[in-house]
Short mmCIF file of C-alpha atoms in Angstrom, two decimals:
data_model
loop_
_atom_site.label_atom_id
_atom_site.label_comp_id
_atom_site.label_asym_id
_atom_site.label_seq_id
_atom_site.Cartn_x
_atom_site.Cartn_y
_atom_site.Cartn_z
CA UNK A 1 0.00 0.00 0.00
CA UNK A 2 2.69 2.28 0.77
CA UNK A 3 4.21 1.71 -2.38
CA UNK A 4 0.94 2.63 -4.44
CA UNK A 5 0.63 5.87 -2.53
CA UNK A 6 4.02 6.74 -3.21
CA UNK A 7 3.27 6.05 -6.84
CA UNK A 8 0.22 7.74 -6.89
CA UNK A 9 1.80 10.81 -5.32
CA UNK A 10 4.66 11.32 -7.69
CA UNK A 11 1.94 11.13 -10.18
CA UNK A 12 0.31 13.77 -8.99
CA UNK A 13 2.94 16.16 -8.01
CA UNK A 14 4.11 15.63 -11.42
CA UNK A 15 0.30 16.68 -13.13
CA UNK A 16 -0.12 19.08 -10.99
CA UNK A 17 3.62 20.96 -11.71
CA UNK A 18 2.56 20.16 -15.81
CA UNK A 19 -0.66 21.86 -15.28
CA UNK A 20 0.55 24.72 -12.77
CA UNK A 21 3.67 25.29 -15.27
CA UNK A 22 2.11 24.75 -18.73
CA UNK A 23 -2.05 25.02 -19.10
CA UNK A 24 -2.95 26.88 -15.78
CA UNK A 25 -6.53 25.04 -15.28
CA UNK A 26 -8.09 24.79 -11.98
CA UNK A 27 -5.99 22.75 -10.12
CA UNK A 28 -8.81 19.89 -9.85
CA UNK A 29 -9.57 20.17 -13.50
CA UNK A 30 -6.38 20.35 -14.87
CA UNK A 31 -5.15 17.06 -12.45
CA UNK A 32 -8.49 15.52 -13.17
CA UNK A 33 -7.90 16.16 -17.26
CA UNK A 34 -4.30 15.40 -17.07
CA UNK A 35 -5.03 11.86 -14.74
CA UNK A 36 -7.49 11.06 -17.38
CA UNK A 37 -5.49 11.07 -20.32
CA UNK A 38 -3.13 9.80 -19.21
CA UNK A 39 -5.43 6.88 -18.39
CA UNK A 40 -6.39 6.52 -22.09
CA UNK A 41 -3.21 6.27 -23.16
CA UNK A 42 -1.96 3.63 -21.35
CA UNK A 43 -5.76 1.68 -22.61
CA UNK A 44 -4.88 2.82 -26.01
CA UNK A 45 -0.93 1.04 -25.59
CA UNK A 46 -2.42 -1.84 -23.97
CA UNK A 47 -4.87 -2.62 -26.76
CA UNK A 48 -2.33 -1.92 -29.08
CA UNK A 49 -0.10 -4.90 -27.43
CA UNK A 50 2.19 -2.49 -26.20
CA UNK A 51 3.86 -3.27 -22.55
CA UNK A 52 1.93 -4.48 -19.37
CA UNK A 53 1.78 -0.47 -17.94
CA UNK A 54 -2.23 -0.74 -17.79
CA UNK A 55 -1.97 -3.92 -15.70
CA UNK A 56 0.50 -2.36 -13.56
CA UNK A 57 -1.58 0.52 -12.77
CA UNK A 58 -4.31 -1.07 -12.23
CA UNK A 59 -3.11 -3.14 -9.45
CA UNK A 60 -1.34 -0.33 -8.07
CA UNK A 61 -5.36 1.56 -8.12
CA UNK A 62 -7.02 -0.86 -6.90
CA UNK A 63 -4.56 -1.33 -3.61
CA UNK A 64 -5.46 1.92 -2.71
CA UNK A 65 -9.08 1.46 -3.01
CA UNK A 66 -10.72 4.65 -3.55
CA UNK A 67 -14.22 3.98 -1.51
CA UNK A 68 -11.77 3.66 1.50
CA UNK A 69 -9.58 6.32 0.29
CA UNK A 70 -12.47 8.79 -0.06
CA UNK A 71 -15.23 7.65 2.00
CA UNK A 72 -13.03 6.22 4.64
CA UNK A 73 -9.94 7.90 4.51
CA UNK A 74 -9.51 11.92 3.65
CA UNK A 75 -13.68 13.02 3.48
CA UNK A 76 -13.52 13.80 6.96
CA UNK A 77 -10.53 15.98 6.86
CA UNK A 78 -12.15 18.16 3.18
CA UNK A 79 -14.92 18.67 4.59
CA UNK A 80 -14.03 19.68 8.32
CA UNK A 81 -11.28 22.01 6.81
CA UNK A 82 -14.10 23.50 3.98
CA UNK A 83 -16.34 24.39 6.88
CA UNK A 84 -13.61 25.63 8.86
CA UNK A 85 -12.65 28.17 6.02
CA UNK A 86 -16.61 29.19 5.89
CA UNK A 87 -18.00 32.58 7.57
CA UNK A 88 -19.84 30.80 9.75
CA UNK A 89 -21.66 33.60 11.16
CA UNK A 90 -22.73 34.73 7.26
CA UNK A 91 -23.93 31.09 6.76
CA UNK A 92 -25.90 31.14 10.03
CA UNK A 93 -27.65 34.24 8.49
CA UNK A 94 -28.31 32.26 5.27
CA UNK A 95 -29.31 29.16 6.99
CA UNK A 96 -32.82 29.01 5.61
CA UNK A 97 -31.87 29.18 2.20
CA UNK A 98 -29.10 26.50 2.49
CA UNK A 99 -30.79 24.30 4.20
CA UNK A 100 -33.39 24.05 1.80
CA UNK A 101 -31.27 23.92 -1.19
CA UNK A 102 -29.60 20.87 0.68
CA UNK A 103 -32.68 19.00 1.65
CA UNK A 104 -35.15 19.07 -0.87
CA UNK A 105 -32.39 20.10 -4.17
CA UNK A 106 -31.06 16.30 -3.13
CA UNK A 107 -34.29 14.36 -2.16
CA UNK A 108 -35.91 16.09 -6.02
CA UNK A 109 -32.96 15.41 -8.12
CA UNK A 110 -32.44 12.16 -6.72
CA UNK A 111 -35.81 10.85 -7.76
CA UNK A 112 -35.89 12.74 -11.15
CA UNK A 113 -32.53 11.33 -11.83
CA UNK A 114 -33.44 7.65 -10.78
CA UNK A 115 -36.84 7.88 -12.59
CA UNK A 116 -35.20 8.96 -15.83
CA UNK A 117 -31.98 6.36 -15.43
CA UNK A 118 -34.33 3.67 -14.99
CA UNK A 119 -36.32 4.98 -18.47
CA UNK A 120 -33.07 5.06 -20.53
CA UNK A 121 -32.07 1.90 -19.24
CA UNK A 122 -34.92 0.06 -20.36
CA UNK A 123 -34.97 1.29 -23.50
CA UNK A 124 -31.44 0.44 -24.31
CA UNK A 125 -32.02 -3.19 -23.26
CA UNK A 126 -30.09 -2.72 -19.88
CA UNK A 127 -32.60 -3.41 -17.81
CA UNK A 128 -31.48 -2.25 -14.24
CA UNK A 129 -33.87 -2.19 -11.38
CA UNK A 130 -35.56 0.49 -10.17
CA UNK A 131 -34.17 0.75 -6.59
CA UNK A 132 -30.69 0.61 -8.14
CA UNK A 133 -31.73 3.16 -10.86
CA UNK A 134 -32.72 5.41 -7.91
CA UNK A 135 -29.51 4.78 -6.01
CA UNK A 136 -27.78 5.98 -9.46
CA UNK A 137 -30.05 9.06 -8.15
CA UNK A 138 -29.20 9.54 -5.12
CA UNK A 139 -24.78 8.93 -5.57
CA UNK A 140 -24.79 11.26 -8.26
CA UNK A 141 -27.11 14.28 -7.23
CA UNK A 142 -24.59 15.83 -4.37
CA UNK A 143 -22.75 18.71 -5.64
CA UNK A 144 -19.06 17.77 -4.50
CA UNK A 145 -18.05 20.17 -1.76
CA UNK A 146 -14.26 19.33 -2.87
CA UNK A 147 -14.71 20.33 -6.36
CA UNK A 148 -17.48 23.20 -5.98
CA UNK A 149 -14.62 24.96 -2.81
CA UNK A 150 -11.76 25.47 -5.18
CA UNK A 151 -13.71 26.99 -8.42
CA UNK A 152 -15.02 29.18 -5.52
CA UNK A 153 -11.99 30.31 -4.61
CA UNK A 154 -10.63 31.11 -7.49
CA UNK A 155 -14.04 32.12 -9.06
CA UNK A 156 -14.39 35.52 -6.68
CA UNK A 157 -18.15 35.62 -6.56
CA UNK A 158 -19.90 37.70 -4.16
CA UNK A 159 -19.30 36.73 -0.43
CA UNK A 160 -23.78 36.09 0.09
CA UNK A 161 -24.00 33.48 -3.17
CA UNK A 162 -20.32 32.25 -2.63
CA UNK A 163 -21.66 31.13 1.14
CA UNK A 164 -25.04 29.99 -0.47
CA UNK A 165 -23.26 27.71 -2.98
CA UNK A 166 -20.36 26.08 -0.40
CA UNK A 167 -22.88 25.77 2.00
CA UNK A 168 -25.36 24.28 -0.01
CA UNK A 169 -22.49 21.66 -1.09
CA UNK A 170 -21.28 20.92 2.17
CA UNK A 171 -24.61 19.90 3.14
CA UNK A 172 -26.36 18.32 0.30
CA UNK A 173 -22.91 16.20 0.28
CA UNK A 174 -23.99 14.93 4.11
CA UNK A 175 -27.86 14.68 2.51
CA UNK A 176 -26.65 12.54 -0.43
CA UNK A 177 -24.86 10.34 1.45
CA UNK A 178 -27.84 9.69 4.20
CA UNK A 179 -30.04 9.39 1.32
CA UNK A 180 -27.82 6.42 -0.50
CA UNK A 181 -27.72 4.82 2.89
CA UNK A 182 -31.30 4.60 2.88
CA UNK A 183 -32.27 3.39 -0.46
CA UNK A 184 -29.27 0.52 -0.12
CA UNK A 185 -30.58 -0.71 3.12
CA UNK A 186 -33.97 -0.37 1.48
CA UNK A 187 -32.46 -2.68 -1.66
CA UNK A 188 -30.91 -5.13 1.02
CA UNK A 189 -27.25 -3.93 -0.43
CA UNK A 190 -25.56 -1.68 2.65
CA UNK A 191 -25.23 -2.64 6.01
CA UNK A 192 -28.23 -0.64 7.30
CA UNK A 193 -31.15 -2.62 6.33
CA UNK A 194 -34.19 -1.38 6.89
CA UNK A 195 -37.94 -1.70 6.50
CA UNK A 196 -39.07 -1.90 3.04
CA UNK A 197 -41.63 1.05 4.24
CA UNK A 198 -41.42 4.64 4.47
CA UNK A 199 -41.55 4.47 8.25
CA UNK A 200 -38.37 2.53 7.92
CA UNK A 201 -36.38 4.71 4.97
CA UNK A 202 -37.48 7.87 7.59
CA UNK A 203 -36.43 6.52 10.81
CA UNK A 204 -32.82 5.43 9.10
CA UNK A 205 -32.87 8.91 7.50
CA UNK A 206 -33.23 10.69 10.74
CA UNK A 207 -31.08 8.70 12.55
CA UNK A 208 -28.08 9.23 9.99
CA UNK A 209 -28.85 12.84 9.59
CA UNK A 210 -30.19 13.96 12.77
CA UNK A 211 -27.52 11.77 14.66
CA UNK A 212 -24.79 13.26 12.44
CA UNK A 213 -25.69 16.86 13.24
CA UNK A 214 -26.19 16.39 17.01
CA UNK A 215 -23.13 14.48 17.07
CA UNK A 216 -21.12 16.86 15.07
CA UNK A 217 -22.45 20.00 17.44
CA UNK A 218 -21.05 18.12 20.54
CA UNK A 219 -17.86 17.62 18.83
CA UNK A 220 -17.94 21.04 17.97
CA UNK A 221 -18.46 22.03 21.93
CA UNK A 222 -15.67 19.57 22.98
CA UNK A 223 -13.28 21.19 20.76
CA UNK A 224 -14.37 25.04 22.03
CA UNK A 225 -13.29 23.66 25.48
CA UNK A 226 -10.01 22.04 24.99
CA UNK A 227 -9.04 24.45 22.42
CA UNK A 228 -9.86 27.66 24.66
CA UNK A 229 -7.49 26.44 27.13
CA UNK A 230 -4.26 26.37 25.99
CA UNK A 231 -1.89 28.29 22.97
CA UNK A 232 0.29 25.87 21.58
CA UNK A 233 -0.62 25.94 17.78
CA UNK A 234 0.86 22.66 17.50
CA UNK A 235 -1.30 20.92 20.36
CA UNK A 236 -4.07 23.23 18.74
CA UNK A 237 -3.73 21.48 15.12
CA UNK A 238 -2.86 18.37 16.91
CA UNK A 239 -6.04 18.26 18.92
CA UNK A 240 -8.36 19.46 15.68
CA UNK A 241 -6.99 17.11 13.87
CA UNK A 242 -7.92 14.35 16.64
CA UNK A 243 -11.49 15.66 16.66
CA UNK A 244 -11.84 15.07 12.73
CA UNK A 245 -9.98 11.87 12.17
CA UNK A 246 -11.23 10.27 15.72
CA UNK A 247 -14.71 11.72 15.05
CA UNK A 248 -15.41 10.50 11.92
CA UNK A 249 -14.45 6.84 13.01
CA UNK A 250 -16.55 7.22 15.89
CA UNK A 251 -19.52 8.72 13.95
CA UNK A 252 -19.15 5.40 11.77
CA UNK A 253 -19.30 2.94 14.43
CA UNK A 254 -22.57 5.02 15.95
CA UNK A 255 -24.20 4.51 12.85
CA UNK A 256 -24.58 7.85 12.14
CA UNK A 257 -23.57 10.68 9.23
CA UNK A 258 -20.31 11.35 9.35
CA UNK A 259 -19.68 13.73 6.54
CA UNK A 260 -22.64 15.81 8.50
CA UNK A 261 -21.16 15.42 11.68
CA UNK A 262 -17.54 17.41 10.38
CA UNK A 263 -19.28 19.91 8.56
CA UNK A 264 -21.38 21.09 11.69
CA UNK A 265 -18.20 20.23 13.97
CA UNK A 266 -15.85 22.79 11.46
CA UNK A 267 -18.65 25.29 11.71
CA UNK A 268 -18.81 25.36 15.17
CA UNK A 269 -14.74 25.97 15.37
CA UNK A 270 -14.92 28.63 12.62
CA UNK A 271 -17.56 30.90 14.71
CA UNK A 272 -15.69 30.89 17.87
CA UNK A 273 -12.08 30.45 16.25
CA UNK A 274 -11.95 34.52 17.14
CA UNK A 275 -12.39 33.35 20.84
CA UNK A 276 -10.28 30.30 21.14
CA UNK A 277 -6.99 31.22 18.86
CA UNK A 278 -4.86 34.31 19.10
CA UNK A 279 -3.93 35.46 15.83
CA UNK A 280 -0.39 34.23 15.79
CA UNK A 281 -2.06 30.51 16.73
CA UNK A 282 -5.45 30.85 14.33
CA UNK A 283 -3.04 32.07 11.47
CA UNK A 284 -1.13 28.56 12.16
CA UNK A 285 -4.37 26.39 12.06
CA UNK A 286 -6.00 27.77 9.36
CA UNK A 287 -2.64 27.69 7.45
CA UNK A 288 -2.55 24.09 8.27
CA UNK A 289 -5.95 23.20 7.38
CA UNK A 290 -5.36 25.00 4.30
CA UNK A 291 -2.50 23.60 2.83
CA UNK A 292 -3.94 20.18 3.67
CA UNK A 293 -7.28 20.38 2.04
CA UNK A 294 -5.70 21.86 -0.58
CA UNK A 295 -3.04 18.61 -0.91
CA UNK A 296 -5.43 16.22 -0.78
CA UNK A 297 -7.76 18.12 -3.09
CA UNK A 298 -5.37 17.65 -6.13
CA UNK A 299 -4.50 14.20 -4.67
CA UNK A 300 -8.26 12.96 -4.94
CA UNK A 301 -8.75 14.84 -8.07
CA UNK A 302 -5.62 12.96 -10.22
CA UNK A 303 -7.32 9.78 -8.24
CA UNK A 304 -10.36 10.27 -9.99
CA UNK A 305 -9.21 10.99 -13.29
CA UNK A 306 -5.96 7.92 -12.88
CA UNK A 307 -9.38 5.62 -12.18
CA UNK A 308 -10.52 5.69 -15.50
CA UNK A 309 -8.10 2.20 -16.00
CA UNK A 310 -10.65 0.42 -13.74
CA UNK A 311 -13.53 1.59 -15.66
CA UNK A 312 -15.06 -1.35 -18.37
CA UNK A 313 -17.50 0.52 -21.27
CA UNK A 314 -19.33 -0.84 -23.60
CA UNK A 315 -21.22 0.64 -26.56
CA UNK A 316 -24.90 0.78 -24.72
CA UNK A 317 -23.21 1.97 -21.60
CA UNK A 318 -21.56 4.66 -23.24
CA UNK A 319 -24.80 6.00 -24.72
CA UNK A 320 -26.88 5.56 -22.13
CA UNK A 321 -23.96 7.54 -19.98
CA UNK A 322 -23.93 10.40 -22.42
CA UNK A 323 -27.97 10.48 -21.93
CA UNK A 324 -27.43 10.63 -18.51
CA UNK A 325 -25.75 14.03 -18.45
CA UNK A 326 -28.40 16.00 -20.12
CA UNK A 327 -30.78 14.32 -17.46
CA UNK A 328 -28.34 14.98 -14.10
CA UNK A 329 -28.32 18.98 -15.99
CA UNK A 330 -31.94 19.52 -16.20
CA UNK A 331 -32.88 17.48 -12.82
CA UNK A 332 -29.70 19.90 -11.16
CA UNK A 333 -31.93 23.10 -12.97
CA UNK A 334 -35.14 21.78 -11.35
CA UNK A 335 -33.90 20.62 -8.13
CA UNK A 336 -32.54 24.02 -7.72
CA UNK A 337 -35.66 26.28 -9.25
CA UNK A 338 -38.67 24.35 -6.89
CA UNK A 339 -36.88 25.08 -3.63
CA UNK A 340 -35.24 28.31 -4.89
CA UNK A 341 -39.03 29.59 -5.40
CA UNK A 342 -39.59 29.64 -1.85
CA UNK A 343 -36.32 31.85 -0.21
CA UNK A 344 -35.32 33.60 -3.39
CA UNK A 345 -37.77 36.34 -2.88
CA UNK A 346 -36.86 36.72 0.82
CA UNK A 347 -33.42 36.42 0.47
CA UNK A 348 -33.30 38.41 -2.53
CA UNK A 349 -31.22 36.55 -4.90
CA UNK A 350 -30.87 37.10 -8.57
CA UNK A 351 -31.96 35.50 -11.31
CA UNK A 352 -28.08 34.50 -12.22
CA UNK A 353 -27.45 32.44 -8.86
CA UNK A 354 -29.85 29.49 -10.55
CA UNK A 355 -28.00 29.04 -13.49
CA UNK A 356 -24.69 29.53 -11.18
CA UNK A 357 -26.08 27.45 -9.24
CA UNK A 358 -26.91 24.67 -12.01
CA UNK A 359 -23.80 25.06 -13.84
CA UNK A 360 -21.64 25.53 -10.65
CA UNK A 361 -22.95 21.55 -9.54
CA UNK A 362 -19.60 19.97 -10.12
CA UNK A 363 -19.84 16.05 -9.11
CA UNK A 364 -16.46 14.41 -7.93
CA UNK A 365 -14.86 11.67 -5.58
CA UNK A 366 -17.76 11.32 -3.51
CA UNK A 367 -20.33 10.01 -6.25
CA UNK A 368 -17.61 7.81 -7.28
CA UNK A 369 -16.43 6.43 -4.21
CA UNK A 370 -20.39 5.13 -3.33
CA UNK A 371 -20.66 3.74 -6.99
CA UNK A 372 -17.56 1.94 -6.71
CA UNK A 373 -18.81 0.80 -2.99
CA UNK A 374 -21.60 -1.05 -4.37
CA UNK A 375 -21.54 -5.10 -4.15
CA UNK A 376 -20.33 -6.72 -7.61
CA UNK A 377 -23.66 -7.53 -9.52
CA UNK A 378 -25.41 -6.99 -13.32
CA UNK A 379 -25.42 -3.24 -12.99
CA UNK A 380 -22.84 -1.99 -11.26
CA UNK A 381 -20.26 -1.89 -14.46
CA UNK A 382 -23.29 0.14 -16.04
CA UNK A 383 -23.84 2.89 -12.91
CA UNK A 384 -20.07 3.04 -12.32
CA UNK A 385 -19.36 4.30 -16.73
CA UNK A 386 -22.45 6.73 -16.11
CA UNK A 387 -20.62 7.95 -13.13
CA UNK A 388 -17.31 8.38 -14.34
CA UNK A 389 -18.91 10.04 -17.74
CA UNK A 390 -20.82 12.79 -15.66
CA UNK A 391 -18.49 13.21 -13.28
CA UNK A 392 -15.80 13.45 -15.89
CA UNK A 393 -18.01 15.88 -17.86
CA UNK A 394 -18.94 18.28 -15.13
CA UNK A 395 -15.62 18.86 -14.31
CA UNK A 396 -13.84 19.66 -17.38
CA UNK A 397 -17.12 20.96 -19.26
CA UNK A 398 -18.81 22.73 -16.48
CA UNK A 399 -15.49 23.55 -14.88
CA UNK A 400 -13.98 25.32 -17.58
CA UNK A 401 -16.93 27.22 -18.61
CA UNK A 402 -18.26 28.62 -15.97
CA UNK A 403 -16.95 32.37 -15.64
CA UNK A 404 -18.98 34.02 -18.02
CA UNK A 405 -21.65 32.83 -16.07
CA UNK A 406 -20.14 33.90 -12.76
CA UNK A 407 -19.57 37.26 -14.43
CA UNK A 408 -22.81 37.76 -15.32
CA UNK A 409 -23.83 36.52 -11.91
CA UNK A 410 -21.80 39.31 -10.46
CA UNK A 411 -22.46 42.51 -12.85
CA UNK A 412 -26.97 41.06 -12.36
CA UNK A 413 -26.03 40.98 -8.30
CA UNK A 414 -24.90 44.39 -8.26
CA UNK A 415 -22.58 43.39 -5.20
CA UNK A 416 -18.42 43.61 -4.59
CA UNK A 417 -16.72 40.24 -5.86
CA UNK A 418 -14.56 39.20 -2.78
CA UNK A 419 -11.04 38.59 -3.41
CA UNK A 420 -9.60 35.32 -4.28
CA UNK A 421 -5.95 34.11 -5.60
#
């Protein structure tokens, strides 16, 4: 294992100096672009006959496992340190839109997406159930708070819709996950079974969800304590980093949401970071959580583009895939519209922050590490080639075109962009 992560950190470093040095993408979409092609080549050599480099890598991917590596593994720190960078006092002011953007934009597009996936699939002849069409649903309808963070950063929208959008994503990433839970244990396939009812799927929803946010709040209290305390910035990062990693493992074994859990936890420790750092220590911790969300961001992103090796397409797959985008594109639109309706006039948002919204939906390693989770059976080869396509196309589609959009976003707003690198 230790020699795949090597491997797939020189790998990285190396995309990410080509893409920093030469083409100047978004990191995630260059590293993402860059990981992919150089995926295809090495399927291009290997059906060519040329060398065993596509076996190699292979092994070397699948050692590392990304459902552990994601789900398991660095989730808790990306999305503890993207709260943590948050105003959590603006997002507290904003809570009513982004909590409704989380909730019912994931529980709509899920079921629009799902309805529609299990539509195409029948007509091509794939024939996939309908509980695993609406899985499809539910692993690809989270915007990825990984991916949607850095174009934020470097995007420079106004500081209201820039805390509208990551908090949305933080959150409907937590939602998504709760709401896969459900429908597997609903399908027999996860390790929560539950009730083929909807007293059972809502019971198992608000224990995940619920659970996570309760449990994430007293995290979020146990860290104001110890951390008020003392002023060591390294027994400061030391102990925040504790209350992620140890956290999230506990959060699993309770049964409960553990992405939700570190995004309330790193909201809690961003509104009272003013009372428990001094500036010399908060300037440490922040830097900290910086550079490492920003490390591992490029390392999942050249991840999820290298993974294109383990991915199998056929001809129906591939057009039922390219289907699927215009469907996960107009369920995003309407997912975000019907909520939108009821805090856009209150809130007084522009017509722009829809289609920014829409547009700005970037999916990444957490669809794909739940697709790739799922037990081996008929339709898994299928779900995980319409995953990779979307996610694939969101990123270097979506990703690259969205600042006229953001500019026009802006200029309709009528507010100050805030500054970004």
């Amino acid at each position: 294992m230790l020699t795949a992560f090597a491997v797939l950190l020189s790998v990285t470093a190396l995309l990410a100096f080509l893409n920093e040095r030469f083409f100047k993408f978004p990191t995630t979409v260059g590293v993402t672009l860059a990981g992919a092609l150089a995926s295809i080549i090495l399927i291009a050599l290997d059906g060519l006959g040329i060398g065993g480099v596509r076996g190699w890598a292979t092994g070397l991917l699948q050692t590392l496992d990304f459902t552990d590596f994601v789900l398991n593994g660095i989730l808790s720190v990306l999305l503890f340190a993207g709260a943590l960078g948050l105003d959590a006092r603006q997002m507290l002011r904003q809570r009513v839109s982004i909590l409704t953007l989380a909730v019912l934009s994931t529980i709509i597009s899920t079921f629009l997406i799902g309805f529609a996936a299990y539509g195409i699939f029948g007509v091509l002849g794939l024939g996939v159930p309908l509980l695993w069409a609406l899985l499809f649903g539910a692993l690809i309808s989270p915007t990825d708070p990984v991916a949607v963070l850095d174009l934020l950063k470097r995007a420079r929208v106004p500081k209201r819709i820039e805390t509208l959008i990551a908090g949305e994503s933080l959150f409907n990433d937590g939602v998504g996950v709760v709401i896969f839970l459900v429908l597997a244990g609903l399908a027999g396939i996860g390790e929560s079974h539950t009730a083929p009812t909807v007293a059972g799927a809502l019971m198992l929803f608000l224990k995940e969800a619920g659970g996570g946010v309760l449990f994430g709040a007293a995290l979020g209290g146990v860290g104001y304590v110890f951390l008020k305390g003392i002023e060591s910035h390294a027994v400061e990062v030391l102990l925040t980093l504790a209350l992620v990693i140890g956290g999230y493992v506990l959060a699993a074994s309770l049964g409960i949401s553990g992405p939700l859990a570190m995004v309330v936890a790193g909201l809690i420790i961003s509104a009272v970071k003013h009372d428990v750092f001094t500036a010399a220590t908060r300037e440490h911790v922040e830097g900290f959580w910086e550079t490492l969300d920003q490390v591992l961001n490029i390392l999942l992103f050249a991840f999820i583009g290298l993974d294109v090796l383990l991915t199998n397409v056929t001809r129906p797959q591939l057009l039922a895939s390219v289907l699927l985008i215009g469907v996960a594109l107009v369920a995003r639109w309407i997912s975000v519209v019907v909520p939108f309706h009821f805090v856009r006039a209150s809130q007084g948002y522009g017509a722009y922050t829809v289609r920014l919204l829409t547009w700005g939906g970037l999916r990444g390693g957490i669809a794909i590490s739940l697709v790739l989770g799922l037990p081996d059976s008929p339709y898994r080869s299928l779900l995980v080639t319409a995953t990779y396509v979307i996610v694939l196309f969101t990123i270097a589609v979506q990703g690259l075109t969205i600042m006229p959009i953001v500019r026009r976003a802006v200029e309709a707003s009528g507010e100050k962009a805030v500054s970004g690198p």
